[in-house]
Amino acid sequence: MSLFSQSAHAEGGVFLRTLKIGMSGEDVRELQKFLNTDSETRVSLMGAGSLGSETDYFGPATHRALVRFQEKYNTEILAPL
């Protein structure tokens, strides 16, 4: 999902850089918070990355949650293309 361009923060739901596994920053925390708003795309059920315990690290759990989000909304994401 390319909602990301080149700065370090998410502002108003827009991510300003491309996020990848291994990166860290407040924009990653905002992505985790966003993903955690839906029980189907939660980063983790407990501990680091879980609702209220979001981290600034984009690891495997964040990646899996993002893939679940993309799969869930694939028609909305891909239809405009």
C-alpha atoms as a PDB file:
ATOM      1  CA  MET A   1       0.000   0.000   0.000  1.00  0.00           C
ATOM      2  CA  SER A   2       1.647   3.259  -1.069  1.00  0.00           C
ATOM      3  CA  LEU A   3       0.260   5.826   1.347  1.00  0.00           C
ATOM      4  CA  PHE A   4       3.834   6.723   2.174  1.00  0.00           C
ATOM      5  CA  SER A   5       6.322   9.245   0.785  1.00  0.00           C
ATOM      6  CA  GLN A   6       9.437  10.868   2.345  1.00  0.00           C
ATOM      7  CA  SER A   7       9.185  12.439   5.848  1.00  0.00           C
ATOM      8  CA  ALA A   8       9.186  10.856   9.273  1.00  0.00           C
ATOM      9  CA  HIS A   9       5.692  11.570  10.576  1.00  0.00           C
ATOM     10  CA  ALA A  10       2.140  10.616   9.779  1.00  0.00           C
ATOM     11  CA  GLU A  11      -0.123  13.642   9.603  1.00  0.00           C
ATOM     12  CA  GLY A  12      -3.892  13.472   9.365  1.00  0.00           C
ATOM     13  CA  GLY A  13      -3.840   9.816   8.327  1.00  0.00           C
ATOM     14  CA  VAL A  14      -1.298  10.394   5.539  1.00  0.00           C
ATOM     15  CA  PHE A  15       2.056   8.665   5.854  1.00  0.00           C
ATOM     16  CA  LEU A  16       4.914  10.718   4.495  1.00  0.00           C
ATOM     17  CA  ARG A  17       7.550   8.062   3.741  1.00  0.00           C
ATOM     18  CA  THR A  18       7.741   4.500   2.491  1.00  0.00           C
ATOM     19  CA  LEU A  19       7.768   2.178   5.510  1.00  0.00           C
ATOM     20  CA  LYS A  20       9.616  -1.139   5.415  1.00  0.00           C
ATOM     21  CA  ILE A  21      10.550  -3.918   7.819  1.00  0.00           C
ATOM     22  CA  GLY A  22      13.359  -2.805  10.111  1.00  0.00           C
ATOM     23  CA  MET A  23      12.430   0.886  10.099  1.00  0.00           C
ATOM     24  CA  SER A  24      11.412   2.819  13.162  1.00  0.00           C
ATOM     25  CA  GLY A  25       9.783   6.143  13.896  1.00  0.00           C
ATOM     26  CA  GLU A  26       6.629   7.787  15.148  1.00  0.00           C
ATOM     27  CA  ASP A  27       4.990   7.157  11.773  1.00  0.00           C
ATOM     28  CA  VAL A  28       5.364   3.411  12.425  1.00  0.00           C
ATOM     29  CA  ARG A  29       3.629   3.875  15.792  1.00  0.00           C
ATOM     30  CA  GLU A  30       0.812   5.751  14.007  1.00  0.00           C
ATOM     31  CA  LEU A  31       0.518   2.932  11.461  1.00  0.00           C
ATOM     32  CA  GLN A  32       0.247   0.396  14.291  1.00  0.00           C
ATOM     33  CA  LYS A  33      -2.407   2.524  16.002  1.00  0.00           C
ATOM     34  CA  PHE A  34      -4.351   2.651  12.732  1.00  0.00           C
ATOM     35  CA  LEU A  35      -4.046  -1.102  12.157  1.00  0.00           C
ATOM     36  CA  ASN A  36      -5.102  -1.773  15.759  1.00  0.00           C
ATOM     37  CA  THR A  37      -8.434   0.029  15.251  1.00  0.00           C
ATOM     38  CA  ASP A  38      -9.729  -3.090  13.449  1.00  0.00           C
ATOM     39  CA  SER A  39      -9.706  -6.449  15.247  1.00  0.00           C
ATOM     40  CA  GLU A  40      -8.903  -8.175  11.932  1.00  0.00           C
ATOM     41  CA  THR A  41      -5.742  -6.140  11.335  1.00  0.00           C
ATOM     42  CA  ARG A  42      -4.339  -5.888  14.862  1.00  0.00           C
ATOM     43  CA  VAL A  43      -0.564  -5.979  15.095  1.00  0.00           C
ATOM     44  CA  SER A  44      -0.625  -8.098  18.256  1.00  0.00           C
ATOM     45  CA  LEU A  45      -3.194  -9.254  20.786  1.00  0.00           C
ATOM     46  CA  MET A  46      -0.912  -8.598  23.767  1.00  0.00           C
ATOM     47  CA  GLY A  47       2.479  -7.100  24.508  1.00  0.00           C
ATOM     48  CA  ALA A  48       4.503  -4.947  22.129  1.00  0.00           C
ATOM     49  CA  GLY A  49       2.439  -3.691  19.211  1.00  0.00           C
ATOM     50  CA  SER A  50      -0.903  -4.459  20.825  1.00  0.00           C
ATOM     51  CA  LEU A  51      -3.694  -1.922  21.282  1.00  0.00           C
ATOM     52  CA  GLY A  52      -2.350   0.727  23.663  1.00  0.00           C
ATOM     53  CA  SER A  53       1.191  -0.696  23.482  1.00  0.00           C
ATOM     54  CA  GLU A  54       2.113   0.331  19.961  1.00  0.00           C
ATOM     55  CA  THR A  55       5.824   0.672  19.235  1.00  0.00           C
ATOM     56  CA  ASP A  56       7.897   2.671  16.794  1.00  0.00           C
ATOM     57  CA  TYR A  57       9.415  -0.473  15.213  1.00  0.00           C
ATOM     58  CA  PHE A  58       8.199  -1.972  11.904  1.00  0.00           C
ATOM     59  CA  GLY A  59       8.825  -5.651  12.446  1.00  0.00           C
ATOM     60  CA  PRO A  60       7.273  -8.907  11.248  1.00  0.00           C
ATOM     61  CA  ALA A  61       4.070  -8.424  13.278  1.00  0.00           C
ATOM     62  CA  THR A  62       3.457  -4.985  11.751  1.00  0.00           C
ATOM     63  CA  HIS A  63       4.147  -6.419   8.300  1.00  0.00           C
ATOM     64  CA  ARG A  64       1.653  -9.272   8.822  1.00  0.00           C
ATOM     65  CA  ALA A  65      -0.993  -6.821  10.058  1.00  0.00           C
ATOM     66  CA  LEU A  66      -0.436  -4.561   7.043  1.00  0.00           C
ATOM     67  CA  VAL A  67      -0.774  -7.533   4.675  1.00  0.00           C
ATOM     68  CA  ARG A  68      -4.061  -8.489   6.392  1.00  0.00           C
ATOM     69  CA  PHE A  69      -5.261  -4.893   5.899  1.00  0.00           C
ATOM     70  CA  GLN A  70      -4.294  -4.952   2.227  1.00  0.00           C
ATOM     71  CA  GLU A  71      -6.029  -8.300   1.699  1.00  0.00           C
ATOM     72  CA  LYS A  72      -9.165  -7.137   3.508  1.00  0.00           C
ATOM     73  CA  TYR A  73      -9.431  -3.946   1.434  1.00  0.00           C
ATOM     74  CA  ASN A  74      -7.887  -5.176  -1.815  1.00  0.00           C
ATOM     75  CA  THR A  75     -10.869  -4.220  -3.979  1.00  0.00           C
ATOM     76  CA  GLU A  76     -10.925  -0.679  -2.592  1.00  0.00           C
ATOM     77  CA  ILE A  77      -7.144  -0.363  -2.931  1.00  0.00           C
ATOM     78  CA  LEU A  78      -6.831  -1.932  -6.389  1.00  0.00           C
ATOM     79  CA  ALA A  79     -10.138  -0.928  -7.998  1.00  0.00           C
ATOM     80  CA  PRO A  80      -9.020   2.649  -8.774  1.00  0.00           C
ATOM     81  CA  LEU A  81      -6.005   1.275 -10.646  1.00  0.00           C
END
